[in-house]
Amino acid sequence: MKFRILTILFLAAVSCKSPEARYPVTQKSGSYIDESVQRNKELLTQEETYIEQIIEKDSTRDYIASNNGFWYFYNEKNSDSTNTERPEFGDIVVFDYNISTLDGQPIYAEGEKPTREYAVDQEKLFSGLREGLKLMKEGETVTFLFPSYKAFGYYGDKAKIGTNVPITAKVTLHSIKTKTNNESNN
């Protein structure tokens, strides 16, 4: 009887032991990540230099450098001083856009992409366009120059845009339905 009690106590004590971490047999130094970071920095520098050369050659437009890592200019600017509304989180925007290479070769021609309705920051959209829409007012047309990391990055769009391709996107913002208007309609 004592043996059974001792066995049960022993098993209970052993089974309460927490699991121990297992360490890898081999450890890697992280050199692959360091090399990848270096490659990405060099790629970004090349793309930014190329975009800056395009801007220098084009004296007909006033380019603006955004705080988000891309450049843009207005094709049509909304000059109505009473309309200062820009899209914010949750607003619904309706827009059209086309995409071309930095050299102007069409990737998605005008009208090839359907008019899009987009809930700001609540749906998938490549980061540059998501940030660019927030800079626009209703009725404006803006051309954005995006380095590849602000466009479709390493993966491309799995259709017409390949790996690490910087792009130009011409965007027309048709309407903004503010979040407060959306809530009152429901």
C-alpha positions as CSV (number, residue, x, y, z in Angstrom):
1,M,0.0,0.0,0.0
2,K,2.8,2.4,0.9
3,F,4.5,1.5,-2.4
4,R,1.4,2.6,-4.4
5,I,1.1,5.8,-2.5
6,L,4.8,6.6,-3.0
7,T,4.5,5.7,-6.7
8,I,1.5,8.0,-7.2
9,L,3.2,10.8,-5.4
10,F,6.3,10.3,-7.4
11,L,4.4,10.3,-10.7
12,A,2.4,13.4,-9.7
13,A,5.6,15.3,-8.9
14,V,7.3,14.3,-12.2
15,S,4.3,15.0,-14.3
16,C,4.1,18.6,-13.0
17,K,7.5,19.5,-14.4
18,S,7.2,22.1,-17.1
19,P,8.6,21.3,-20.6
20,E,12.1,22.3,-21.3
21,A,13.1,24.3,-24.4
22,R,14.8,22.4,-27.1
23,Y,17.7,24.2,-28.7
24,P,18.6,23.8,-32.4
25,V,21.4,21.4,-33.3
26,T,23.0,24.0,-35.6
27,Q,22.7,27.8,-35.3
28,K,22.8,30.2,-38.3
29,S,24.4,33.5,-38.1
30,G,21.7,35.6,-39.8
31,S,23.9,36.5,-42.7
32,Y,21.1,35.7,-45.2
33,I,18.9,38.4,-43.5
34,D,21.8,40.9,-43.5
35,E,22.4,40.2,-47.2
36,S,18.7,40.6,-48.0
37,V,18.6,43.9,-46.1
38,Q,21.6,45.1,-48.1
39,R,20.1,44.1,-51.4
40,N,16.8,45.8,-50.6
41,K,18.6,49.0,-49.6
42,E,20.6,49.0,-52.9
43,L,17.4,48.4,-54.9
44,L,15.6,51.2,-53.1
45,T,18.5,53.6,-53.8
46,Q,18.5,52.6,-57.5
47,E,14.7,53.1,-57.8
48,E,14.8,56.5,-56.0
49,T,17.7,57.7,-58.1
50,Y,15.8,56.7,-61.3
51,I,12.6,58.5,-60.1
52,E,14.6,61.6,-59.2
53,Q,16.1,61.6,-62.7
54,I,12.6,61.4,-64.2
55,I,11.5,64.4,-62.0
56,E,14.6,66.4,-63.0
57,K,13.9,65.9,-66.7
58,D,10.2,66.9,-66.4
59,S,10.1,70.6,-65.9
60,T,6.4,70.9,-66.9
61,R,5.1,69.5,-63.6
62,D,5.4,70.3,-59.9
63,Y,6.3,67.1,-58.2
64,I,5.7,66.7,-54.5
65,A,7.6,64.2,-52.3
66,S,5.2,62.6,-49.8
67,N,6.2,61.7,-46.3
68,N,5.3,58.1,-47.2
69,G,8.2,57.4,-49.6
70,F,6.7,58.2,-53.0
71,W,6.3,61.3,-55.3
72,Y,3.2,62.7,-57.1
73,F,1.8,65.6,-59.1
74,Y,-1.7,66.9,-59.8
75,N,-3.2,66.3,-63.3
76,E,-6.4,68.0,-62.1
77,K,-6.5,69.8,-58.8
78,N,-9.7,70.6,-56.9
79,S,-9.5,74.4,-56.6
80,D,-12.7,74.7,-54.6
81,S,-11.5,76.3,-51.3
82,T,-14.6,75.1,-49.5
83,N,-13.9,71.4,-50.3
84,T,-11.0,70.5,-48.0
85,E,-12.2,67.0,-47.2
86,R,-9.8,64.1,-47.7
87,P,-10.6,60.4,-47.0
88,E,-10.0,59.1,-43.5
89,F,-10.2,55.7,-41.9
90,G,-13.6,54.0,-42.7
91,D,-14.7,56.4,-45.4
92,I,-15.8,54.9,-48.7
93,V,-14.1,56.3,-51.8
94,V,-14.9,55.6,-55.4
95,F,-11.9,55.9,-57.8
96,D,-10.4,54.8,-61.1
97,Y,-6.8,54.2,-61.8
98,N,-4.4,52.9,-64.4
99,I,-0.8,51.7,-63.9
100,S,2.2,52.0,-66.1
101,T,6.0,51.6,-65.8
102,L,8.1,54.6,-64.9
103,D,8.9,54.9,-68.6
104,G,5.2,55.3,-69.5
105,Q,4.5,51.8,-70.9
106,P,1.0,50.8,-69.9
107,I,0.6,47.8,-67.6
108,Y,-3.1,48.3,-66.9
109,A,-4.4,50.8,-69.4
110,E,-7.1,53.4,-68.6
111,G,-10.4,51.6,-68.3
112,E,-8.8,48.2,-67.9
113,K,-9.2,48.3,-64.2
114,P,-12.9,48.7,-63.2
115,T,-14.1,51.7,-61.1
116,R,-13.3,50.7,-57.5
117,E,-15.2,51.3,-54.3
118,Y,-12.9,51.1,-51.3
119,A,-13.3,51.4,-47.5
120,V,-10.2,53.4,-46.5
121,D,-7.7,51.3,-44.5
122,Q,-10.3,48.4,-44.1
123,E,-9.7,46.6,-47.4
124,K,-6.7,45.2,-49.3
125,L,-4.9,47.7,-51.5
126,F,-1.3,48.1,-52.2
127,S,0.3,50.5,-49.7
128,G,1.3,53.3,-52.0
129,L,-2.2,53.7,-53.4
130,R,-3.8,53.3,-49.9
131,E,-1.6,56.2,-48.7
132,G,-2.0,58.2,-51.9
133,L,-5.8,58.2,-51.8
134,K,-5.7,59.9,-48.4
135,L,-3.9,62.9,-50.0
136,M,-6.6,63.5,-52.5
137,K,-9.8,65.5,-52.6
138,E,-13.0,64.6,-54.5
139,G,-12.7,65.3,-58.2
140,E,-8.9,65.3,-58.3
141,T,-6.7,63.3,-60.6
142,V,-3.2,62.6,-59.4
143,T,-0.2,60.7,-60.8
144,F,1.9,58.9,-58.3
145,L,5.4,57.5,-58.8
146,F,5.9,54.5,-56.5
147,P,9.1,52.7,-55.8
148,S,8.5,48.9,-55.9
149,Y,8.2,48.5,-52.1
150,K,5.3,51.0,-52.1
151,A,3.7,49.2,-55.1
152,F,3.6,45.4,-55.4
153,G,7.0,44.6,-54.0
154,Y,8.7,41.3,-54.2
155,Y,5.6,39.3,-55.2
156,G,4.2,41.6,-57.9
157,D,0.5,41.3,-58.6
158,K,0.8,37.8,-59.9
159,A,-0.6,38.9,-63.2
160,K,1.1,41.7,-65.2
161,I,3.4,43.3,-62.6
162,G,6.6,41.3,-61.9
163,T,9.0,41.3,-59.0
164,N,10.3,44.7,-57.7
165,V,8.8,46.8,-60.4
166,P,8.4,50.6,-59.6
167,I,5.3,52.0,-61.1
168,T,3.3,55.1,-62.0
169,A,-0.4,55.1,-61.1
170,K,-2.8,57.8,-62.4
171,V,-5.7,58.0,-60.0
172,T,-9.0,59.9,-60.3
173,L,-11.0,60.2,-57.0
174,H,-14.7,60.4,-57.9
175,S,-16.4,60.6,-54.5
176,I,-15.9,60.3,-50.8
177,K,-18.6,59.1,-48.5
178,T,-17.6,59.9,-45.0
179,K,-17.8,57.4,-42.2
180,T,-20.5,59.5,-40.4
181,N,-22.6,59.6,-43.6
182,N,-22.2,55.8,-44.0
183,E,-23.4,55.2,-40.4
184,S,-26.5,57.4,-40.7
185,N,-27.5,55.6,-44.0
186,N,-27.5,52.2,-42.2
